[in-house]
Amino acid sequence: MLEIISFLSLNFIIGFYLILALQWYSYKFSRIFLHFAKPLWHVYFIFIPYVFFIFSLYINNFLPYLIAFVCCLAYGVYLYKNLDKKLVFTARIKRYFLCLFVFSVVFVNFHYLGLEALICAFVCSFLIEKINQLYFIQKAKKKIFANDDLKIILITASFGKTSIKNFLYELLKEQYICYKTPRSVNTFLGIIKDINENLNPNTQIYIVEAGARKQNDILEITQFLNPQFCIVGEIGLAHLEYFKTRENIRKTKLEALNSKRLEKYFLHSSTLYKDEFYDNFLTQVQASLDGLQFKMKLDNQEYSFYTPLLGAFNAYNLSACIAMSYYLKVDINDIVKNVAKLKPVEHRLEIISKEPKFIIDDGFNGNFKGMSQSYELCKTYQGRRVLVTPGIVEVNEEENIKLCKIINECFDFVIITSEVNSQILNKYIELENIVLKDKTKLVETLANFTKNGDLILFSNDAPSFM
């Protein structure tokens, strides 16, 4: 009986841990074993339980394993309670646990390695999902090409994709029946799901955000959608950990130009593509805590724009949207009017309050250029300035070192919210700072270390598993 309990508990703890990690990392085993932010967790929840199980099997006494299992389970429950990204029980997750249960029953009375049920559950689960994917891909393709009037705008960049998508939607929605991918949905399968579940048959313009973690990710989306229009925004070092070089990132983003139906594209100068660039039409960009003013040339005529959005980088995001809208025959006066009415994208330089503390939420801004410009913006504030940040994740150390130099010039106090960059930030930040190991203590920390009249900037956000 103890052997059966040990076998079932081993598959449960490793199986639950792996499927949780896979959900965090887009169901890629390569990412959770090569790019996992807390590799020691693999030791706690895979290596230790399995070693104790094999040892107990060898000595034919499962008490040592059960003691180790209870310790790992208790530590796991403690960590799980403090996670900000818990397991979401989607249909896929439910099918996986059903497979795990079935194979655990099958192998419960005969096993040699202890992980037979778990291995079979993952193989079966991934096979089922692959079959499901093929069905839903064909279903989405039929839906896309059944609408002869549908125009697709594909947007990709190292950063700023979601902002460009949301701003463009606001500029086009009065003249066209528009739909955009929700939130930060930007993967091939996420887009497939969105088409099947949310895209209305009478849509005239479908605005699609496309992201990538490896080469050919954008190509896969492009070859499926074959968009008529494309915006390739700024190329930077986001996800450098996966791409290795900036050139690989650039080539991957430019895969968006491989559409068979491409009519027009707008490119940022960082793409280094042999064409005119939308950001070169910008002049006189002025950013303050009251908003953003800039001018832009269209057909050799210059137009002035104002928007309540914060951050000079938003002028560059908007220039792509303005150029695209103008090309689609939206009246320039309507464009100017709607730019002035734009609201910040949630968690992107969003002013939460001005009194008693000036709080700005920039939690979804995770690149050097955007973060550094937001810091320069905060520097203009006449009062104490507090930064809450994990630094930049998934980039090389040099990016965070450069960021620290700007932090030293723009802030008075720093709260570091993740261990992933804590050593680099601690070394190069010359200001008073603290490292917050438990994000659940953030509210308490802010209450203790800030006062009325302070400006507090929440800059980037790293999930608690980083």
XYZ file of C-alpha atoms in Angstrom:
466
model
C 0.000 0.000 0.000
C 2.826 2.448 0.833
C 4.389 1.732 -2.557
C 1.092 2.574 -4.323
C 0.687 5.790 -2.315
C 4.309 6.713 -3.084
C 3.880 6.046 -6.817
C 0.691 8.130 -7.032
C 2.085 10.983 -4.952
C 5.315 11.079 -6.994
C 3.392 11.445 -10.246
C 1.096 14.041 -8.683
C 3.785 16.368 -7.351
C 6.039 16.203 -10.419
C 3.049 16.250 -12.789
C 1.445 19.288 -11.143
C 4.749 21.162 -11.020
C 5.616 20.463 -14.662
C 2.204 21.392 -16.082
C 2.246 24.633 -14.052
C 5.708 25.506 -15.400
C 4.660 24.551 -18.931
C 1.646 26.853 -18.730
C 3.940 29.706 -17.685
C 6.333 28.998 -20.579
C 3.872 28.354 -23.442
C 4.047 24.547 -23.112
C 7.668 24.392 -24.254
C 9.830 21.854 -22.370
C 12.945 23.503 -23.812
C 12.050 26.783 -22.128
C 11.395 25.346 -18.673
C 14.680 23.420 -18.664
C 16.928 25.918 -20.477
C 15.422 29.309 -19.575
C 13.671 28.757 -16.232
C 14.244 31.660 -13.852
C 14.344 29.548 -10.675
C 16.171 26.294 -11.546
C 16.383 25.332 -7.862
C 12.645 24.684 -7.993
C 13.404 21.798 -10.380
C 15.599 20.333 -7.642
C 12.882 20.685 -5.007
C 9.945 19.361 -7.002
C 11.509 16.943 -9.522
C 14.962 15.788 -8.447
C 14.469 15.361 -4.671
C 11.113 13.499 -4.844
C 12.388 11.193 -7.591
C 15.735 10.394 -5.931
C 14.003 9.559 -2.645
C 11.440 7.429 -4.494
C 14.166 5.382 -6.256
C 16.090 5.039 -2.998
C 12.967 3.862 -1.176
C 12.203 1.436 -4.002
C 15.760 0.069 -3.741
C 15.617 -0.512 0.034
C 11.954 -1.560 -0.135
C 11.000 0.993 2.523
C 8.969 4.002 1.373
C 9.062 5.944 4.631
C 12.074 8.092 3.565
C 10.282 9.016 0.339
C 7.023 9.884 2.103
C 8.900 12.157 4.518
C 10.608 13.897 1.569
C 7.274 14.146 -0.260
C 5.545 15.813 2.699
C 8.413 18.337 2.982
C 8.339 19.131 -0.746
C 4.547 19.371 -0.710
C 4.552 21.735 2.264
C 7.149 23.976 0.614
C 5.239 23.806 -2.665
C 1.976 24.862 -1.009
C 3.757 27.795 0.637
C 5.220 28.942 -2.696
C 1.962 28.383 -4.568
C -0.022 30.561 -2.151
C 2.303 33.478 -2.931
C 2.354 33.013 -6.707
C 0.740 35.733 -8.805
C 0.289 33.280 -11.697
C -1.440 30.176 -10.424
C -2.482 27.246 -12.591
C -5.438 28.108 -14.812
C -7.654 25.038 -15.258
C -8.284 25.351 -18.978
C -9.747 22.530 -21.066
C -6.192 21.512 -21.961
C -5.160 21.276 -18.311
C -8.248 19.216 -17.465
C -7.493 16.790 -20.315
C -3.921 16.486 -19.068
C -5.010 15.593 -15.529
C -7.481 13.077 -16.933
C -4.622 11.444 -18.860
C -2.459 11.465 -15.738
C -5.227 9.814 -13.711
C -5.882 7.116 -16.332
C -2.218 6.192 -16.754
C -1.634 6.285 -12.993
C -4.361 3.652 -12.621
C -2.865 1.609 -15.486
C 0.667 1.594 -14.057
C -0.152 1.558 -10.351
C 0.561 -2.160 -9.911
C 3.610 -2.448 -12.165
C 6.292 0.120 -12.718
C 10.080 0.206 -12.875
C 11.079 3.839 -13.101
C 8.176 5.404 -11.220
C 7.498 7.932 -13.988
C 5.816 5.689 -16.568
C 2.385 7.178 -15.910
C 3.696 10.739 -16.082
C 5.586 10.179 -19.347
C 2.576 8.519 -20.990
C 0.261 11.284 -19.716
C 2.398 13.997 -21.328
C 2.778 12.078 -24.607
C -0.975 11.429 -24.786
C -1.866 14.983 -23.740
C 0.433 16.594 -26.324
C -0.874 14.236 -29.032
C -4.475 15.184 -28.220
C -3.609 18.886 -28.284
C -1.830 18.494 -31.627
C -4.930 16.890 -33.161
C -7.103 19.643 -31.657
C -4.768 22.306 -33.023
C -4.986 20.952 -36.580
C -8.791 21.007 -36.399
C -8.969 24.552 -35.015
C -6.366 25.843 -37.507
C -8.496 24.624 -40.419
C -11.620 26.069 -38.817
C -9.956 29.493 -38.392
C -8.628 29.449 -41.964
C -12.115 28.851 -43.365
C -13.509 31.672 -41.255
C -10.796 34.130 -42.346
C -11.095 33.483 -46.054
C -14.904 33.273 -46.063
C -14.927 37.069 -45.530
C -13.875 38.570 -48.887
C -13.987 42.113 -47.504
C -11.716 41.435 -44.517
C -8.473 43.403 -44.372
C -5.810 42.230 -41.927
C -3.188 44.475 -40.332
C -0.297 42.564 -38.755
C 1.729 44.369 -36.072
C 5.035 43.162 -34.703
C 7.995 44.749 -32.892
C 10.380 44.054 -30.059
C 8.205 46.287 -27.885
C 5.209 48.597 -28.258
C 3.106 46.061 -30.203
C 0.130 46.180 -27.859
C 0.144 49.978 -27.685
C 0.278 50.332 -31.471
C -2.556 47.825 -31.818
C -4.788 49.597 -29.321
C -4.078 53.106 -30.629
C -4.668 52.043 -34.239
C -7.983 50.484 -33.291
C -9.104 53.756 -31.708
C -8.181 55.706 -34.859
C -9.986 53.324 -37.228
C -13.074 52.196 -35.340
C -15.294 55.165 -36.288
C -14.878 54.550 -40.013
C -14.503 50.760 -40.148
C -15.911 47.713 -38.377
C -12.728 46.785 -36.547
C -11.636 44.029 -34.246
C -8.260 43.579 -32.505
C -6.668 40.655 -30.759
C -7.448 41.017 -27.035
C -4.987 41.904 -24.276
C -1.501 40.632 -25.194
C -2.628 37.669 -27.290
C 0.122 37.403 -29.915
C 1.067 33.742 -30.437
C 0.013 31.600 -33.388
C -2.316 29.395 -31.345
C -3.638 32.374 -29.375
C -4.574 34.084 -32.638
C -6.211 30.875 -33.934
C -8.314 30.680 -30.765
C -9.247 34.363 -31.037
C -10.413 33.976 -34.645
C -12.566 30.963 -33.867
C -14.141 32.414 -30.736
C -14.321 36.173 -31.250
C -13.932 37.374 -34.847
C -17.306 38.446 -36.291
C -18.069 37.548 -39.937
C -18.829 41.191 -40.818
C -15.469 42.549 -39.586
C -13.785 44.858 -42.091
C -10.386 45.265 -40.409
C -8.752 42.696 -38.138
C -5.754 44.126 -36.244
C -3.413 41.339 -35.158
C -0.488 41.554 -32.745
C 2.273 39.036 -33.478
C 4.978 38.076 -30.987
C 7.956 35.734 -31.192
C 10.378 33.806 -29.004
C 12.226 32.077 -31.841
C 12.869 32.381 -35.558
C 9.907 31.527 -37.831
C 7.310 32.400 -35.147
C 6.286 35.519 -37.099
C 6.573 33.635 -40.394
C 4.090 31.026 -39.183
C 1.530 33.705 -38.305
C 2.188 35.614 -41.545
C 1.814 32.582 -43.800
C -1.453 31.667 -42.099
C -3.052 35.143 -42.194
C -1.381 36.566 -45.321
C -2.181 40.127 -44.149
C -2.669 42.982 -46.616
C -0.960 45.494 -44.293
C 1.950 45.253 -41.917
C 3.571 47.449 -39.259
C 7.018 46.448 -38.016
C 7.849 48.608 -35.014
C 11.102 49.209 -33.212
C 13.662 46.399 -33.029
C 15.439 46.083 -29.688
C 16.921 43.468 -27.390
C 13.691 42.095 -25.903
C 13.935 38.282 -25.547
C 17.636 38.389 -26.438
C 18.027 35.318 -24.224
C 16.137 33.324 -26.857
C 17.339 34.997 -30.070
C 21.014 35.406 -29.043
C 21.662 38.383 -31.391
C 19.883 41.578 -32.433
C 20.230 40.493 -36.063
C 18.228 37.330 -35.364
C 15.518 39.478 -33.777
C 15.473 41.820 -36.788
C 15.214 38.973 -39.291
C 12.415 37.351 -37.294
C 10.350 40.540 -37.140
C 10.810 41.132 -40.874
C 9.259 37.722 -41.543
C 6.018 39.722 -41.442
C 6.769 40.972 -44.956
C 6.360 37.470 -46.430
C 2.601 37.789 -46.928
C 1.327 36.793 -50.383
C -1.317 39.547 -50.186
C 0.855 42.358 -48.842
C -0.235 45.759 -50.202
C 1.496 48.231 -47.882
C 3.866 48.144 -44.941
C 5.171 50.696 -42.445
C 8.581 50.122 -40.884
C 10.575 51.629 -38.019
C 14.088 52.798 -38.915
C 15.615 50.132 -36.620
C 14.464 47.465 -39.099
C 17.263 48.688 -41.402
C 15.107 47.746 -44.361
C 15.673 49.611 -47.644
C 12.652 51.875 -47.513
C 11.300 55.053 -45.945
C 10.548 54.808 -42.222
C 7.465 56.105 -40.423
C 9.437 57.467 -37.450
C 11.443 59.756 -39.749
C 8.278 61.805 -40.370
C 8.181 62.896 -36.694
C 9.463 66.282 -35.534
C 9.416 68.418 -32.366
C 8.482 65.669 -29.887
C 7.841 67.185 -26.446
C 6.900 64.973 -23.494
C 5.872 66.007 -19.986
C 3.724 64.728 -17.143
C 0.844 66.671 -18.728
C 0.974 64.799 -22.043
C 2.702 64.641 -25.378
C 3.008 67.056 -28.309
C 4.594 66.343 -31.666
C 4.422 67.134 -35.369
C 4.309 64.733 -38.297
C 4.699 65.111 -42.056
C 2.176 63.421 -44.342
C 2.262 64.002 -48.110
C 4.721 66.874 -47.608
C 2.373 68.672 -45.222
C 3.071 68.996 -41.513
C 0.360 68.392 -38.885
C 0.420 69.071 -35.139
C -0.772 66.516 -32.604
C -1.475 66.493 -28.877
C -2.305 63.473 -26.754
C -2.673 63.025 -22.989
C -0.473 59.918 -23.256
C 2.805 60.000 -21.343
C 6.247 59.151 -22.731
C 8.085 60.318 -25.847
C 8.159 56.740 -27.155
C 4.382 56.932 -27.602
C 4.912 59.572 -30.319
C 6.751 56.896 -32.300
C 4.043 54.304 -31.641
C 1.418 56.840 -32.711
C 3.298 57.816 -35.872
C 2.847 54.254 -37.183
C -0.871 54.363 -36.352
C -1.331 57.792 -37.937
C 0.494 56.726 -41.120
C -1.607 53.552 -41.382
C -4.893 55.391 -40.741
C -4.015 58.103 -43.252
C -3.256 55.452 -45.868
C -6.678 53.878 -45.192
C -8.354 57.196 -46.064
C -9.294 58.307 -42.559
C -9.705 62.093 -42.609
C -6.705 63.847 -41.065
C -8.934 66.067 -38.922
C -10.547 62.968 -37.435
C -7.117 61.496 -36.787
C -5.975 64.653 -34.958
C -9.193 64.709 -32.916
C -8.996 61.033 -31.950
C -5.303 61.197 -31.056
C -6.238 63.923 -28.556
C -8.808 61.592 -26.978
C -6.570 58.541 -26.597
C -6.264 56.945 -23.204
C -3.185 55.034 -22.041
C -3.115 51.295 -22.533
C -3.618 49.591 -19.185
C -0.349 49.286 -17.213
C 1.570 51.446 -19.719
C 2.393 54.839 -18.178
C -1.115 54.929 -16.759
C -1.665 57.600 -14.106
C -3.434 55.898 -11.202
C -3.634 58.948 -8.952
C -2.076 62.381 -8.486
C -2.936 62.890 -4.812
C -1.946 62.257 -2.113
C 0.756 60.312 -3.988
C 1.479 60.650 -7.714
C 1.267 56.996 -8.820
C 2.102 55.871 -12.368
C 1.600 52.268 -13.484
C 4.076 51.276 -16.208
C 4.085 47.592 -15.328
C 3.832 46.324 -18.915
C 6.767 48.408 -20.173
C 9.743 46.049 -20.157
C 12.316 47.421 -22.597
C 15.272 49.727 -22.110
C 14.103 52.573 -24.355
C 10.583 52.768 -22.933
C 11.705 52.398 -19.318
C 14.529 54.922 -19.620
C 12.228 57.495 -21.254
C 9.662 57.035 -18.488
C 12.453 57.658 -15.945
C 13.477 60.873 -17.688
C 9.828 61.905 -17.578
C 9.679 61.300 -13.819
C 12.836 63.365 -13.380
C 10.770 66.484 -14.120
C 8.614 65.876 -11.015
C 9.215 68.400 -8.258
C 9.287 66.074 -5.279
C 10.640 62.771 -3.997
C 10.694 60.075 -6.684
C 10.348 56.357 -5.864
C 10.908 53.545 -8.379
C 9.419 50.050 -8.060
C 10.997 47.658 -10.582
C 12.523 44.220 -11.245
C 14.766 45.730 -13.918
C 14.648 44.334 -17.457
C 14.201 40.568 -17.832
C 15.388 38.277 -20.645
C 18.162 40.645 -21.789
C 21.924 40.790 -21.233
C 23.497 42.403 -18.174
C 24.615 45.474 -20.129
C 20.998 46.600 -20.616
C 20.358 46.594 -16.849
C 23.696 48.304 -16.143
C 22.764 51.118 -18.560
C 19.346 51.329 -16.906
C 20.926 51.672 -13.454
C 22.855 54.753 -14.577
C 19.605 56.452 -15.560
C 17.893 55.316 -12.349
C 20.661 56.979 -10.325
C 19.963 60.287 -12.092
C 16.167 60.229 -11.891
C 15.080 58.749 -8.532
C 15.633 59.063 -4.807
C 14.668 55.565 -3.626
C 14.287 52.178 -5.349
C 12.301 49.056 -4.454
C 13.608 46.000 -6.358
C 10.764 43.505 -6.791
C 12.476 40.410 -8.175
C 15.547 38.356 -7.377
C 16.267 37.748 -11.087
C 18.205 41.048 -11.458
C 18.712 41.904 -7.802
C 22.488 41.363 -7.786
C 23.085 43.587 -10.825
C 20.723 46.311 -9.600
C 22.182 46.251 -6.087
C 25.684 46.580 -7.493
C 25.051 49.494 -9.841
C 22.248 51.467 -8.163
C 23.895 54.070 -5.944
C 20.655 55.171 -4.262
C 19.037 53.855 -1.136
C 17.203 50.666 -2.138
C 15.671 47.469 -0.812
C 15.133 44.056 -2.425
C 11.609 42.735 -1.948
C 11.791 38.932 -1.919
C 8.070 38.527 -1.323
C 5.844 40.624 -3.617
C 2.890 40.162 -1.265
C 4.722 42.594 1.046
C 4.767 45.382 -1.568
C 1.780 47.326 -0.205
C 3.195 47.190 3.314
C 6.620 48.260 2.030
C 5.186 51.224 0.144
C 3.279 52.302 3.243
C 6.472 52.197 5.299
C 8.892 53.767 2.811
C 6.812 56.392 0.951
C 4.896 59.464 2.038
C 2.307 61.888 0.650
C 3.674 63.983 -2.181
C 5.959 61.227 -3.485
C 5.905 60.137 -7.106
C 5.810 56.320 -7.328
C 6.550 54.664 -10.666
C 5.780 50.956 -11.112
C 8.212 50.116 -13.910
C 7.978 46.695 -15.565
C 6.739 43.661 -13.687
C 8.172 40.187 -13.292
C 5.950 37.315 -12.182
C 6.803 35.790 -8.826
C 8.314 32.692 -10.460
C 11.171 34.876 -11.771
